[in-house]
Short mmCIF file of C-alpha atoms (C1' of nucleotides) in Angstrom, two decimals:
data_model
loop_
_atom_site.label_atom_id
_atom_site.label_comp_id
_atom_site.label_asym_id
_atom_site.label_seq_id
_atom_site.Cartn_x
_atom_site.Cartn_y
_atom_site.Cartn_z
CA MET G 250 -104.97 -60.45 -55.08
CA ASN G 251 -103.19 -60.25 -51.76
CA THR G 252 -103.90 -63.93 -51.24
CA ARG G 253 -102.98 -65.33 -47.89
CA SER G 254 -99.80 -67.38 -47.88
CA LYS G 255 -100.23 -71.11 -47.55
CA PRO G 256 -99.25 -72.46 -44.12
CA MET G 257 -95.97 -74.31 -44.03
CA PRO G 258 -94.39 -76.50 -41.34
CA ALA G 259 -92.33 -74.41 -38.94
CA ASN G 260 -88.98 -75.95 -39.79
CA GLU G 261 -89.50 -75.45 -43.53
CA ARG G 262 -90.48 -71.85 -42.89
CA ARG G 263 -87.32 -71.33 -40.88
CA SER G 264 -85.19 -72.73 -43.70
CA ALA G 265 -86.96 -70.50 -46.18
CA THR G 266 -86.25 -67.51 -43.94
CA VAL G 267 -82.54 -68.26 -43.81
CA GLU G 268 -82.38 -68.67 -47.56
CA ALA G 269 -84.24 -65.41 -48.04
CA VAL G 270 -81.64 -63.58 -45.96
CA VAL G 271 -78.75 -65.15 -47.90
CA ALA G 272 -80.39 -64.20 -51.17
CA LEU G 273 -81.03 -60.62 -50.07
CA ALA G 274 -77.48 -60.16 -48.83
CA ALA G 275 -76.23 -60.80 -52.35
CA ASP G 276 -77.41 -57.42 -53.59
CA GLN G 277 -77.92 -55.43 -50.43
CA ASN G 278 -75.86 -54.27 -47.47
CA PRO G 279 -76.44 -57.11 -44.96
CA GLY G 280 -76.75 -54.66 -42.11
CA ASP G 281 -79.58 -52.90 -43.90
CA ILE G 282 -81.72 -55.99 -44.40
CA THR G 283 -85.02 -55.34 -42.63
CA THR G 284 -87.55 -57.86 -41.40
CA THR G 285 -89.99 -56.35 -43.88
CA ALA G 286 -87.59 -57.09 -46.76
CA ILE G 287 -87.09 -60.66 -45.57
CA ALA G 288 -90.83 -61.23 -45.34
CA GLN G 289 -91.40 -59.74 -48.77
CA GLN G 290 -88.72 -61.99 -50.28
CA MET G 291 -90.60 -64.98 -48.85
CA GLY G 292 -94.03 -63.78 -49.89
CA VAL G 293 -95.26 -63.61 -46.32
CA SER G 294 -96.30 -60.87 -43.92
CA GLN G 295 -93.69 -59.32 -41.67
CA ALA G 296 -95.52 -60.46 -38.58
CA ALA G 297 -95.28 -64.06 -39.76
CA LEU G 298 -91.51 -64.01 -39.21
CA PHE G 299 -91.93 -63.55 -35.50
CA ARG G 300 -93.99 -66.68 -35.22
CA HIS G 301 -90.87 -68.67 -36.07
CA PHE G 302 -88.09 -66.51 -34.59
CA PRO G 303 -88.30 -64.62 -31.30
CA THR G 304 -86.05 -61.78 -32.53
CA LYS G 305 -84.24 -60.65 -35.63
CA GLU G 306 -80.95 -61.59 -34.05
CA ASP G 307 -82.13 -65.19 -33.82
CA ILE G 308 -82.69 -65.13 -37.56
CA LEU G 309 -79.11 -64.01 -38.10
CA GLU G 310 -77.84 -66.70 -35.79
CA SER G 311 -79.71 -69.31 -37.82
CA VAL G 312 -78.13 -67.91 -40.97
CA MET G 313 -74.69 -68.31 -39.44
CA THR G 314 -75.42 -71.88 -38.44
CA TRP G 315 -76.65 -72.63 -41.93
CA VAL G 316 -73.49 -71.16 -43.44
CA ALA G 317 -71.19 -72.98 -41.04
CA GLU G 318 -72.80 -76.35 -41.66
CA ARG G 319 -72.87 -76.07 -45.44
CA LEU G 320 -69.43 -74.59 -45.84
CA LEU G 321 -67.63 -76.92 -43.45
CA SER G 322 -69.30 -80.06 -44.78
CA ARG G 323 -68.39 -79.20 -48.36
CA VAL G 324 -64.87 -78.28 -47.43
CA ASP G 325 -64.44 -81.48 -45.44
CA ALA G 326 -65.71 -83.57 -48.31
CA ALA G 327 -63.33 -81.87 -50.73
CA ALA G 328 -60.35 -82.37 -48.42
CA ALA G 329 -61.23 -86.03 -47.93
CA ARG G 330 -61.17 -86.67 -51.67
CA ALA G 331 -57.72 -85.16 -52.11
CA SER G 332 -54.64 -87.33 -52.48
CA SER G 333 -52.20 -85.21 -50.43
CA PRO G 334 -52.23 -82.32 -47.93
CA LEU G 335 -51.28 -79.77 -50.58
CA ALA G 336 -53.92 -81.10 -52.95
CA ALA G 337 -56.37 -80.92 -50.05
CA LEU G 338 -55.50 -77.27 -49.44
CA GLU G 339 -56.17 -76.46 -53.05
CA ALA G 340 -59.41 -78.44 -52.99
CA VAL G 341 -60.55 -76.59 -49.87
CA PHE G 342 -59.71 -73.30 -51.50
CA THR G 343 -61.54 -74.11 -54.72
CA THR G 344 -64.56 -75.42 -52.85
CA HIS G 345 -64.70 -72.31 -50.70
CA ILE G 346 -64.52 -70.04 -53.75
CA GLU G 347 -67.22 -72.09 -55.45
CA PHE G 348 -69.43 -71.76 -52.38
CA ILE G 349 -68.97 -67.99 -52.41
CA ALA G 350 -69.66 -67.76 -56.13
CA LYS G 351 -72.91 -69.63 -55.58
CA HIS G 352 -73.84 -67.61 -52.49
CA PRO G 353 -72.34 -64.15 -52.91
CA GLY G 354 -74.22 -62.86 -49.88
CA VAL G 355 -72.42 -65.18 -47.51
CA PRO G 356 -69.05 -63.42 -47.22
CA LYS G 357 -70.84 -60.11 -46.90
CA ILE G 358 -72.91 -61.39 -43.99
CA LEU G 359 -69.83 -62.85 -42.33
CA PHE G 360 -67.89 -59.65 -42.58
CA ALA G 361 -70.79 -57.48 -41.49
CA GLU G 362 -71.18 -59.66 -38.42
CA ILE G 363 -67.50 -59.51 -37.51
CA GLN G 364 -67.58 -55.71 -37.48
CA ARG G 365 -70.02 -55.64 -34.60
CA PRO G 366 -68.27 -55.21 -31.26
CA ASN G 367 -70.87 -56.72 -28.94
CA ASN G 368 -70.88 -60.44 -28.27
CA SER G 369 -74.03 -61.23 -30.15
CA LEU G 370 -75.17 -64.77 -30.83
CA ALA G 371 -74.36 -64.35 -34.49
CA LYS G 372 -70.88 -63.01 -33.87
CA ARG G 373 -70.04 -65.91 -31.61
CA ALA G 374 -71.24 -68.24 -34.36
CA VAL G 375 -68.81 -66.62 -36.79
CA HIS G 376 -66.08 -67.02 -34.22
CA THR G 377 -66.79 -70.72 -33.90
CA LEU G 378 -66.88 -71.18 -37.66
CA LEU G 379 -63.54 -69.45 -38.15
CA ASN G 380 -61.99 -71.49 -35.36
CA ARG G 381 -63.19 -74.76 -36.82
CA TYR G 382 -62.03 -73.71 -40.26
CA SER G 383 -58.60 -72.74 -38.94
CA THR G 384 -58.21 -76.04 -37.13
CA ARG G 385 -58.76 -77.92 -40.37
CA LEU G 386 -56.24 -75.76 -42.19
CA GLN G 387 -53.66 -76.20 -39.48
CA LYS G 388 -53.92 -79.95 -39.66
CA LEU G 389 -53.31 -79.80 -43.40
CA PHE G 390 -50.28 -77.56 -42.92
CA THR G 391 -48.84 -79.90 -40.30
CA ASP G 392 -49.43 -82.96 -42.47
CA GLY G 393 -47.99 -81.18 -45.48
CA LYS G 394 -44.81 -80.42 -43.59
CA ALA G 395 -44.55 -84.02 -42.41
CA GLU G 396 -44.95 -85.34 -45.93
CA GLY G 397 -42.36 -82.91 -47.24
CA GLU G 398 -44.76 -81.06 -49.53
CA LEU G 399 -44.62 -77.80 -47.59
CA ASP G 400 -41.76 -75.61 -46.45
CA PRO G 401 -40.52 -77.17 -43.20
CA ASP G 402 -40.07 -73.70 -41.70
CA LEU G 403 -43.61 -72.61 -42.63
CA ASP G 404 -45.25 -70.35 -40.04
CA ILE G 405 -48.58 -72.14 -39.63
CA ASN G 406 -50.31 -69.21 -37.98
CA ALA G 407 -49.27 -66.88 -40.78
CA ALA G 408 -50.22 -69.45 -43.42
CA THR G 409 -53.71 -69.68 -41.92
CA ILE G 410 -54.15 -65.92 -41.91
CA LEU G 411 -52.94 -65.69 -45.49
CA PHE G 412 -55.19 -68.51 -46.69
CA ILE G 413 -58.24 -66.66 -45.43
CA GLY G 414 -56.78 -63.37 -46.64
CA THR G 415 -56.41 -64.75 -50.15
CA ILE G 416 -60.10 -65.52 -50.21
CA GLN G 417 -60.90 -62.12 -48.71
CA GLY G 418 -58.86 -60.36 -51.35
CA LEU G 419 -60.81 -62.14 -54.05
CA VAL G 420 -64.08 -61.24 -52.37
CA VAL G 421 -63.12 -57.57 -52.17
CA ARG G 422 -62.14 -57.62 -55.81
CA SER G 423 -65.37 -59.19 -56.96
CA MET G 424 -67.47 -56.89 -54.80
CA LEU G 425 -65.79 -53.82 -56.23
CA SER G 426 -66.15 -55.00 -59.81
CA GLY G 427 -69.75 -55.93 -59.12
CA ARG G 428 -69.37 -59.06 -61.19
CA VAL G 429 -69.71 -62.03 -58.91
CA ALA G 430 -68.55 -64.57 -61.48
CA GLN G 431 -65.19 -62.84 -61.75
CA ILE G 432 -64.08 -64.51 -58.53
CA ARG G 433 -63.86 -67.86 -60.33
CA ARG G 434 -61.55 -66.39 -62.94
CA ASP G 435 -59.23 -64.64 -60.52
CA ALA G 436 -59.02 -67.43 -57.97
CA PRO G 437 -56.48 -69.76 -59.65
CA GLY G 438 -53.88 -67.01 -60.11
CA ALA G 439 -54.16 -65.87 -56.52
CA PHE G 440 -53.86 -69.41 -55.21
CA ALA G 441 -50.83 -70.05 -57.42
CA ILE G 442 -48.91 -67.28 -55.65
CA TYR G 443 -50.06 -68.48 -52.26
CA ARG G 444 -49.01 -72.02 -53.10
CA ARG G 445 -45.60 -70.80 -54.17
CA GLY G 446 -45.29 -69.11 -50.78
CA ILE G 447 -45.86 -72.25 -48.74
CA VAL G 448 -44.40 -75.18 -50.70
CA ARG G 449 -41.02 -76.71 -50.01
CA SER G 450 -38.38 -75.15 -52.23
CA SER G 451 -36.99 -77.64 -54.69
CA MET F 364 -73.30 -27.40 -16.94
CA ASN F 365 -74.33 -28.01 -20.57
CA THR F 366 -72.09 -25.17 -21.62
CA ARG F 367 -72.34 -24.10 -25.20
CA SER F 368 -69.53 -25.31 -27.41
CA LYS F 369 -67.05 -22.68 -28.53
CA PRO F 370 -67.43 -21.70 -32.17
CA MET F 371 -64.80 -23.07 -34.48
CA PRO F 372 -63.92 -22.24 -38.11
CA ALA F 373 -65.94 -24.37 -40.49
CA ASN F 374 -63.00 -26.25 -41.98
CA GLU F 375 -61.66 -27.17 -38.54
CA ARG F 376 -65.08 -28.34 -37.50
CA ARG F 377 -65.27 -30.53 -40.59
CA SER F 378 -61.89 -32.07 -39.81
CA ALA F 379 -63.00 -32.72 -36.25
CA THR F 380 -66.12 -34.42 -37.57
CA VAL F 381 -64.12 -36.75 -39.80
CA GLU F 382 -61.79 -37.64 -36.95
CA ALA F 383 -64.75 -38.30 -34.69
CA VAL F 384 -66.14 -40.80 -37.19
CA VAL F 385 -62.79 -42.57 -37.54
CA ALA F 386 -62.48 -42.77 -33.77
CA LEU F 387 -66.01 -44.11 -33.33
CA ALA F 388 -65.55 -46.75 -36.02
CA ALA F 389 -62.74 -48.28 -33.98
CA ASP F 390 -65.13 -49.75 -31.43
CA GLN F 391 -68.48 -49.67 -33.17
CA ASN F 392 -70.05 -51.10 -36.29
CA PRO F 393 -69.42 -48.29 -38.83
CA GLY F 394 -72.89 -48.75 -40.30
CA ASP F 395 -74.43 -48.14 -36.87
CA ILE F 396 -72.71 -44.81 -36.24
CA THR F 397 -75.45 -42.23 -35.81
CA THR F 398 -75.23 -38.49 -36.22
CA THR F 399 -76.06 -38.21 -32.52
CA ALA F 400 -73.03 -40.35 -31.64
CA ILE F 401 -70.75 -38.29 -33.87
CA ALA F 402 -71.95 -35.05 -32.31
CA GLN F 403 -71.51 -36.45 -28.81
CA GLN F 404 -67.96 -37.54 -29.61
CA MET F 405 -67.21 -33.95 -30.67
CA GLY F 406 -68.98 -32.33 -27.73
CA VAL F 407 -71.43 -30.52 -29.93
CA SER F 408 -75.16 -30.69 -30.56
CA GLN F 409 -76.45 -33.01 -33.25
CA ALA F 410 -77.94 -30.10 -35.16
CA ALA F 411 -74.50 -28.47 -35.39
CA LEU F 412 -73.34 -31.24 -37.73
CA PHE F 413 -75.78 -30.18 -40.39
CA ARG F 414 -74.39 -26.68 -40.46
CA HIS F 415 -71.20 -28.13 -41.94
CA PHE F 416 -72.47 -31.09 -43.94
CA PRO F 417 -75.69 -31.19 -45.98
CA THR F 418 -76.28 -34.89 -45.32
CA LYS F 419 -74.77 -37.76 -43.39
CA GLU F 420 -73.53 -39.27 -46.62
CA ASP F 421 -71.43 -36.17 -47.23
CA ILE F 422 -69.77 -36.80 -43.89
CA LEU F 423 -68.89 -40.31 -44.97
CA GLU F 424 -67.52 -39.06 -48.25
CA SER F 425 -65.28 -36.64 -46.39
CA VAL F 426 -64.08 -39.51 -44.25
CA MET F 427 -63.15 -41.47 -47.36
CA THR F 428 -61.27 -38.52 -48.81
CA TRP F 429 -59.41 -38.09 -45.54
CA VAL F 430 -58.46 -41.77 -45.52
CA ALA F 431 -57.37 -41.77 -49.16
CA GLU F 432 -55.15 -38.72 -48.77
CA ARG F 433 -53.46 -39.85 -45.58
CA LEU F 434 -52.96 -43.45 -46.63
CA LEU F 435 -51.69 -42.77 -50.13
CA SER F 436 -49.32 -40.00 -49.07
CA ARG F 437 -47.76 -42.19 -46.38
CA VAL F 438 -47.50 -45.13 -48.70
CA ASP F 439 -45.92 -43.02 -51.42
CA ALA F 440 -43.39 -41.61 -49.01
CA ALA F 441 -42.48 -45.08 -47.80
CA ALA F 442 -42.06 -46.39 -51.34
CA ALA F 443 -39.91 -43.42 -52.30
CA ARG F 444 -37.49 -44.12 -49.47
CA ALA F 445 -37.01 -47.76 -50.47
CA SER F 446 -33.93 -48.89 -52.35
CA SER F 447 -35.58 -51.41 -54.67
CA PRO F 448 -39.06 -52.44 -55.90
CA LEU F 449 -39.24 -55.40 -53.53
CA ALA F 450 -38.08 -53.27 -50.62
CA ALA F 451 -40.71 -50.72 -51.64
CA LEU F 452 -43.42 -53.38 -51.59
CA GLU F 453 -42.44 -54.35 -48.09
CA ALA F 454 -42.31 -50.70 -47.03
CA VAL F 455 -45.77 -50.07 -48.46
CA PHE F 456 -47.07 -53.12 -46.65
CA THR F 457 -45.55 -52.13 -43.32
CA THR F 458 -46.74 -48.56 -43.66
CA HIS F 459 -50.26 -49.70 -44.46
CA ILE F 460 -50.33 -52.01 -41.45
CA GLU F 461 -49.00 -49.24 -39.23
CA PHE F 462 -51.72 -46.92 -40.51
CA ILE F 463 -54.36 -49.52 -39.67
CA ALA F 464 -52.89 -50.15 -36.24
CA LYS F 465 -53.08 -46.43 -35.52
CA HIS F 466 -56.59 -46.06 -36.99
CA PRO F 467 -58.37 -49.39 -36.47
CA GLY F 468 -61.66 -47.92 -37.58
CA VAL F 469 -60.42 -47.24 -41.09
CA PRO F 470 -60.52 -50.76 -42.58
CA LYS F 471 -63.91 -51.28 -40.99
CA ILE F 472 -65.28 -48.15 -42.64
CA LEU F 473 -63.79 -49.16 -45.98
CA PHE F 474 -65.29 -52.58 -45.90
CA ALA F 475 -68.65 -51.38 -44.66
CA GLU F 476 -68.76 -48.95 -47.55
CA ILE F 477 -67.88 -51.57 -50.15
CA GLN F 478 -70.77 -53.75 -49.07
CA ARG F 479 -73.30 -51.14 -50.15
CA PRO F 480 -74.63 -51.81 -53.66
CA ASN F 481 -75.75 -48.32 -54.63
CA ASN F 482 -73.31 -45.93 -56.21
CA SER F 483 -73.01 -43.61 -53.27
CA LEU F 484 -70.45 -40.83 -53.13
CA ALA F 485 -68.56 -42.70 -50.45
CA LYS F 486 -68.46 -45.94 -52.38
CA ARG F 487 -67.09 -44.25 -55.44
CA ALA F 488 -64.41 -42.69 -53.24
CA VAL F 489 -63.39 -46.17 -52.08
CA HIS F 490 -63.29 -47.27 -55.68
CA THR F 491 -60.95 -44.45 -56.59
CA LEU F 492 -58.71 -45.14 -53.61
CA LEU F 493 -58.40 -48.83 -54.46
CA ASN F 494 -57.66 -48.02 -58.09
CA ARG F 495 -54.93 -45.57 -57.19
CA TYR F 496 -53.49 -48.01 -54.70
CA SER F 497 -53.49 -50.82 -57.27
CA THR F 498 -51.78 -48.65 -59.84
CA ARG F 499 -48.91 -48.02 -57.44
CA LEU F 500 -48.59 -51.70 -56.68
CA GLN F 501 -48.62 -52.65 -60.33
CA LYS F 502 -45.78 -50.27 -61.09
CA LEU F 503 -43.73 -51.86 -58.31
CA PHE F 504 -44.45 -55.34 -59.65
CA THR F 505 -43.44 -54.33 -63.16
CA ASP F 506 -40.25 -52.66 -61.94
CA GLY F 507 -39.47 -55.64 -59.75
CA LYS F 508 -39.73 -57.96 -62.70
CA ALA F 509 -37.51 -55.71 -64.80
CA GLU F 510 -34.87 -55.59 -62.11
CA GLY F 511 -34.97 -59.35 -61.69
CA GLU F 512 -36.18 -59.28 -58.09
CA LEU F 513 -39.57 -60.78 -58.83
CA ASP F 514 -40.67 -63.91 -60.64
CA PRO F 515 -40.66 -63.03 -64.36
CA ASP F 516 -43.88 -65.03 -64.81
CA LEU F 517 -45.64 -63.25 -61.95
CA ASP F 518 -49.35 -62.63 -62.58
CA ILE F 519 -49.56 -58.94 -61.69
CA ASN F 520 -53.31 -58.89 -61.33
CA ALA F 521 -53.21 -61.84 -58.95
CA ALA F 522 -50.29 -60.33 -57.04
CA THR F 523 -52.31 -57.15 -56.50
CA ILE F 524 -55.33 -59.04 -55.26
CA LEU F 525 -53.19 -61.08 -52.91
CA PHE F 526 -51.33 -58.04 -51.54
CA ILE F 527 -54.61 -56.47 -50.49
CA GLY F 528 -55.89 -59.86 -49.36
CA THR F 529 -52.90 -60.32 -47.08
CA ILE F 530 -53.77 -57.09 -45.33
CA GLN F 531 -57.44 -58.07 -45.21
CA GLY F 532 -56.57 -61.40 -43.62
CA LEU F 533 -54.63 -59.62 -40.91
CA VAL F 534 -57.49 -57.21 -40.34
CA VAL F 535 -59.98 -60.05 -39.98
CA ARG F 536 -57.67 -61.79 -37.55
CA SER F 537 -57.20 -58.72 -35.38
CA MET F 538 -60.90 -57.91 -35.42
CA LEU F 539 -61.78 -61.39 -34.28
CA SER F 540 -59.20 -61.41 -31.52
CA GLY F 541 -60.32 -57.95 -30.49
CA ARG F 542 -56.73 -56.92 -29.85
CA VAL F 543 -55.80 -54.29 -32.38
CA ALA F 544 -52.09 -54.36 -31.59
CA GLN F 545 -51.90 -58.00 -32.63
CA ILE F 546 -51.85 -56.96 -36.26
CA ARG F 547 -48.31 -55.63 -35.84
CA ARG F 548 -47.13 -58.97 -34.51
CA ASP F 549 -48.77 -61.10 -37.18
CA ALA F 550 -47.88 -58.90 -40.14
CA PRO F 551 -44.23 -59.90 -40.74
CA GLY F 552 -45.02 -63.62 -40.92
CA ALA F 553 -47.84 -63.11 -43.38
CA PHE F 554 -45.74 -60.88 -45.58
CA ALA F 555 -42.89 -63.40 -45.52
CA ILE F 556 -45.11 -66.01 -47.17
CA TYR F 557 -46.42 -63.48 -49.67
CA ARG F 558 -42.89 -62.40 -50.50
CA ARG F 559 -41.89 -66.00 -51.06
CA GLY F 560 -44.77 -66.30 -53.50
CA ILE F 561 -43.68 -63.44 -55.73
CA VAL F 562 -39.86 -63.36 -55.69
CA ARG F 563 -37.70 -64.82 -58.41
CA SER F 564 -36.67 -68.33 -57.54
CA SER F 565 -32.96 -68.61 -56.93
"C1'" DT B 1402 -68.86 0.25 -29.29
"C1'" DA B 1403 -72.00 -1.14 -32.96
"C1'" DT B 1404 -73.08 -4.42 -36.59
"C1'" DG B 1405 -73.12 -8.14 -40.07
"C1'" DT B 1406 -71.84 -12.87 -40.39
"C1'" DT B 1407 -70.88 -17.28 -38.89
"C1'" DA B 1408 -71.37 -21.11 -35.56
"C1'" DG B 1409 -74.22 -23.45 -32.10
"C1'" DT B 1410 -78.63 -25.02 -29.93
"C1'" DG B 1411 -83.37 -26.97 -28.18
"C1'" DA B 1412 -87.23 -28.60 -29.75
"C1'" DG B 1413 -89.19 -30.30 -32.96
"C1'" DT B 1414 -90.66 -33.56 -37.66
"C1'" DA B 1415 -91.79 -37.51 -40.70
"C1'" DA B 1416 -90.09 -41.91 -41.78
"C1'" DT B 1417 -88.67 -46.28 -40.56
"C1'" DC B 1418 -87.40 -49.83 -37.49
"C1'" DA B 1419 -88.22 -54.37 -34.68
"C1'" DC B 1420 -91.74 -56.28 -32.39
"C1'" DT B 1421 -96.91 -57.29 -30.46
"C1'" DC B 1422 -101.61 -58.78 -30.45
"C1'" DA B 1423 -106.25 -59.91 -31.31
"C1'" DC B 1424 -108.09 -62.22 -34.80
"C1'" DT B 1425 -108.60 -65.36 -39.11
"C1'" DT B 1426 -107.56 -69.36 -41.88
"C1'" DC B 1427 -105.72 -73.70 -42.71
"C1'" DT B 1428 -104.68 -78.65 -41.83
"C1'" DG B 1429 -104.43 -83.30 -39.94
"C1'" DG B 1430 -106.25 -86.72 -37.11
"C1'" DA B 1431 -110.31 -88.78 -34.45
"C1'" DT R 1380 -117.53 -83.96 -40.02
"C1'" DC R 1381 -115.58 -81.58 -36.41
"C1'" DC R 1382 -112.21 -79.37 -33.84
"C1'" DA R 1383 -107.78 -78.25 -31.62
"C1'" DG R 1384 -103.62 -76.40 -32.55
"C1'" DA R 1385 -100.44 -74.42 -35.74
"C1'" DA R 1386 -99.55 -70.79 -39.19
"C1'" DG R 1387 -100.70 -66.28 -41.14
"C1'" DT R 1388 -102.31 -61.40 -41.00
"C1'" DG R 1389 -103.63 -56.16 -40.45
"C1'" DA R 1390 -103.14 -52.78 -37.66
"C1'" DG R 1391 -101.02 -51.25 -34.48
"C1'" DT R 1392 -96.77 -49.76 -30.60
"C1'" DG R 1393 -92.74 -47.16 -28.80
"C1'" DA R 1394 -88.10 -46.22 -30.03
"C1'" DT R 1395 -84.81 -44.36 -33.03
"C1'" DT R 1396 -83.29 -42.24 -37.19
"C1'" DA R 1397 -81.64 -38.24 -40.26
"C1'" DC R 1398 -82.82 -33.80 -40.86
"C1'" DT R 1399 -85.17 -28.79 -40.02
"C1'" DC R 1400 -85.95 -24.38 -38.04
"C1'" DA R 1401 -86.39 -20.33 -35.34
"C1'" DC R 1402 -83.57 -18.45 -32.28
"C1'" DT R 1403 -79.10 -17.20 -29.61
"C1'" DA R 1404 -74.17 -16.42 -28.75
"C1'" DA R 1405 -69.70 -15.30 -30.37
"C1'" DC R 1406 -66.46 -13.29 -33.39
"C1'" DA R 1407 -64.28 -9.89 -36.82
"C1'" DT R 1408 -63.88 -5.42 -38.21
"C1'" DA R 1409 -64.91 -0.72 -38.69
#
DNA sequence: TATGTTAGTGAGTAATCACTCACTTCTGGA
DNA sequence: TCCAGAAGTGAGTGATTACTCACTAACATA
């Protein structure tokens, strides 16, 4: 027993580390994830982690980068496939919810990181992600107004806040119920109300 | 210096402890609040805390009880003053936002507590609070339908999730911007969209 | 003024944390 | 086959955590 772990190229080990953190966050308070727990999840000694990351904070920053890349690329692809701005908004929403359902730890990590007051690497990464996300939404709102799909008087800033809030509300709900899959069931109803709030009145 | 702190009745000391935690949470990650920091905030030795609370978790539970009582009583009073279900919903919303603006640490504590997977005392207290809050909302939705103010086909479950999500979105926004007061400015616009999503179409 | 009770404190404790280091094992190319 | 460099490890380190305890100071009341 206690066999030594097989060596692995550094970049693969780093990916595995990030995925271990995301997996652990699903059923643990992200702030309470220790380097020992991460190492255990990977089947590696705790000291091994520090061969690939200088500090724990660098691990968290890598997690944020991973999240930002995956989420934004999926969301962009979904929006590109849509036939209109409003359809794109719904596609972005559905894609985001699907991403969360598949990686329930992600929203928890994001929110845990936001809470921190200091300007850590990871927090700045969340900032950047949210800014990029908001920019995409705002373009869709603007286009939707121009095409007459959305309320011409729509407050774009408020619509952005509420879009993210809708997702947050669903996350809170699913975290309280403990059943991750529930978010898929509740999502359409929540989006329907949101949609009603932003479309052009007929 | 290092004068000894004046003795205080136990119940007052407990209240002071709760308020110290709420104050600290405003500009600190709630999960990182130590008993030393709480004691310092109160001008008392760390050991003194444990004369009034058996464990740190009991402190957090008291904080949750404090939050639940204050928030629900204010929200109930606001709803009672309103002239119609829809007006009551808006009054509840505004009151809740005002409560958060005055105690910015509160939503952070709530969310930090939700993240935890174990069934701690504090987490169950959050559960109870959210349930009681939802019950009040659902009554307003039902009444609003009956009085013809709200969409007769409104999905009450979704409307509840989105009401809380709207507040969450505003909290996220204000936490990212770092300016707590901003939540008061952004709130009316967000609620306007929400309102549009639930009212009866004319 | 004397006394029992409650509140406050300094100086601890064991546990746990992120991180280090000297050393071992593996692997890929010459 | 050999060996240099990369990856992995056990056994630490100091710092920090929640919590304890023997003792002291203050208050209420008789």
